């Protein structure tokens, strides 16, 4: 029996979808168990999680409202900006962008 090689890009997309679904669920109901929801979303995508630390870190980021991105380094993010763009760069939502 042969297994197909894991496509890293597909894995990133599936992971991102699971994290986004978890973040959306948390936004709609802050009483959910974020770690359990993340595990369930990952399992529905066919991915088993055995890294409790990773789950805790991602869940913490979701609960804190921090963006969680699995885009390849330098790849365009959802806004078209590079994923590694500094939050204080012109056009970003953070920092001093040259106001008066």
CSV table of C-alpha atoms in Angstrom, one decimal:
chain,number,residue,atom,x,y,z
A,1,UNK,CA,0.0,0.0,0.0
A,2,UNK,CA,1.4,3.4,-0.9
A,3,UNK,CA,0.4,6.7,0.6
A,4,UNK,CA,0.3,9.9,-1.3
A,5,UNK,CA,2.9,12.6,-0.3
A,6,UNK,CA,1.6,15.3,1.9
A,7,UNK,CA,1.2,18.6,0.0
A,8,UNK,CA,2.4,21.3,2.4
A,9,UNK,CA,0.4,24.0,0.7
A,10,UNK,CA,-2.8,21.9,1.0
A,11,UNK,CA,-1.9,21.2,4.7
A,12,UNK,CA,-1.5,25.0,5.3
A,13,UNK,CA,-4.8,25.7,3.6
A,14,UNK,CA,-6.7,23.1,5.6
A,15,UNK,CA,-5.1,24.3,8.9
A,16,UNK,CA,-6.0,27.9,8.1
A,17,UNK,CA,-9.6,26.9,7.4
A,18,UNK,CA,-9.8,25.0,10.7
A,19,UNK,CA,-8.3,27.9,12.6
A,20,UNK,CA,-10.6,30.5,10.9
A,21,UNK,CA,-13.6,28.3,11.6
A,22,UNK,CA,-12.6,28.2,15.3
A,23,UNK,CA,-12.0,31.9,15.4
A,24,UNK,CA,-15.4,32.5,13.8
A,25,UNK,CA,-17.1,30.2,16.3
A,26,UNK,CA,-15.4,32.0,19.2
A,27,UNK,CA,-16.5,35.4,17.8
A,28,UNK,CA,-20.1,34.2,17.8
A,29,UNK,CA,-19.9,32.5,21.2
A,30,UNK,CA,-17.1,33.4,23.6
A,31,UNK,CA,-18.1,30.6,25.9
A,32,UNK,CA,-16.9,27.8,23.6
A,33,UNK,CA,-13.9,25.6,24.5
A,34,UNK,CA,-11.5,27.0,21.8
A,35,UNK,CA,-9.0,24.2,22.2
A,36,UNK,CA,-11.7,21.5,21.8
A,37,UNK,CA,-13.3,23.4,18.8
A,38,UNK,CA,-9.9,23.7,17.1
A,39,UNK,CA,-9.2,19.9,17.6
A,40,UNK,CA,-12.7,19.1,16.2
A,41,UNK,CA,-12.2,21.4,13.2
A,42,UNK,CA,-8.8,19.9,12.5
A,43,UNK,CA,-10.2,16.3,12.8
A,44,UNK,CA,-13.0,17.2,10.4
A,45,UNK,CA,-10.3,18.2,7.9
A,46,UNK,CA,-8.6,14.8,8.4
A,47,UNK,CA,-5.8,16.1,10.6
A,48,UNK,CA,-4.9,14.6,13.9
A,49,UNK,CA,-3.3,16.8,16.5
A,50,UNK,CA,-0.8,15.4,19.0
A,51,UNK,CA,0.9,18.6,19.9
A,52,UNK,CA,-0.9,20.0,22.9
A,53,UNK,CA,1.4,23.0,23.1
A,54,UNK,CA,0.6,24.0,19.5
A,55,UNK,CA,-3.2,23.7,20.3
A,56,UNK,CA,-2.8,25.9,23.5
A,57,UNK,CA,-0.8,28.5,21.6
A,58,UNK,CA,-3.2,28.8,18.7
A,59,UNK,CA,-6.2,28.8,21.0
A,60,UNK,CA,-4.6,31.6,23.1
A,61,UNK,CA,-4.0,33.6,20.0
A,62,UNK,CA,-7.6,33.1,18.9
A,63,UNK,CA,-9.0,34.1,22.3
A,64,UNK,CA,-6.6,37.2,22.3
A,65,UNK,CA,-7.9,38.3,18.9
A,66,UNK,CA,-4.4,37.9,17.4
A,67,UNK,CA,-4.4,36.9,13.7
A,68,UNK,CA,-3.2,33.4,13.1
A,69,UNK,CA,-1.8,32.8,9.6
A,70,UNK,CA,-0.3,29.8,8.0
A,71,UNK,CA,0.6,31.5,4.7
A,72,UNK,CA,4.1,30.8,3.4
A,73,UNK,CA,6.6,33.4,4.4
A,74,UNK,CA,6.5,36.2,1.9
A,75,UNK,CA,3.3,35.0,0.4
A,76,UNK,CA,0.5,37.5,-0.1
A,77,UNK,CA,-1.9,37.5,2.8
A,78,UNK,CA,-5.7,38.1,2.7
A,79,UNK,CA,-5.2,41.8,2.0
A,80,UNK,CA,-2.6,41.2,-0.7
A,81,UNK,CA,0.2,42.5,1.6
A,82,UNK,CA,3.1,40.2,2.3
A,83,UNK,CA,2.4,38.0,5.3
A,84,UNK,CA,5.6,39.1,7.0
A,85,UNK,CA,4.7,42.9,6.7
A,86,UNK,CA,5.5,44.8,9.8
A,87,UNK,CA,2.3,46.2,11.5
A,88,UNK,CA,3.8,49.7,11.6
A,89,UNK,CA,4.5,49.8,7.8
A,90,UNK,CA,2.5,52.4,5.8
A,91,UNK,CA,-0.9,51.2,5.0
A,92,UNK,CA,-1.1,48.9,7.9
A,93,UNK,CA,-3.6,49.2,10.8
A,94,UNK,CA,-0.9,49.6,13.5
A,95,UNK,CA,1.7,52.1,14.6
A,96,UNK,CA,2.3,55.6,13.6
A,97,UNK,CA,1.8,56.0,9.9
A,98,UNK,CA,2.9,59.6,9.7
A,99,UNK,CA,-0.1,61.4,11.1
A,100,UNK,CA,0.1,65.1,12.2
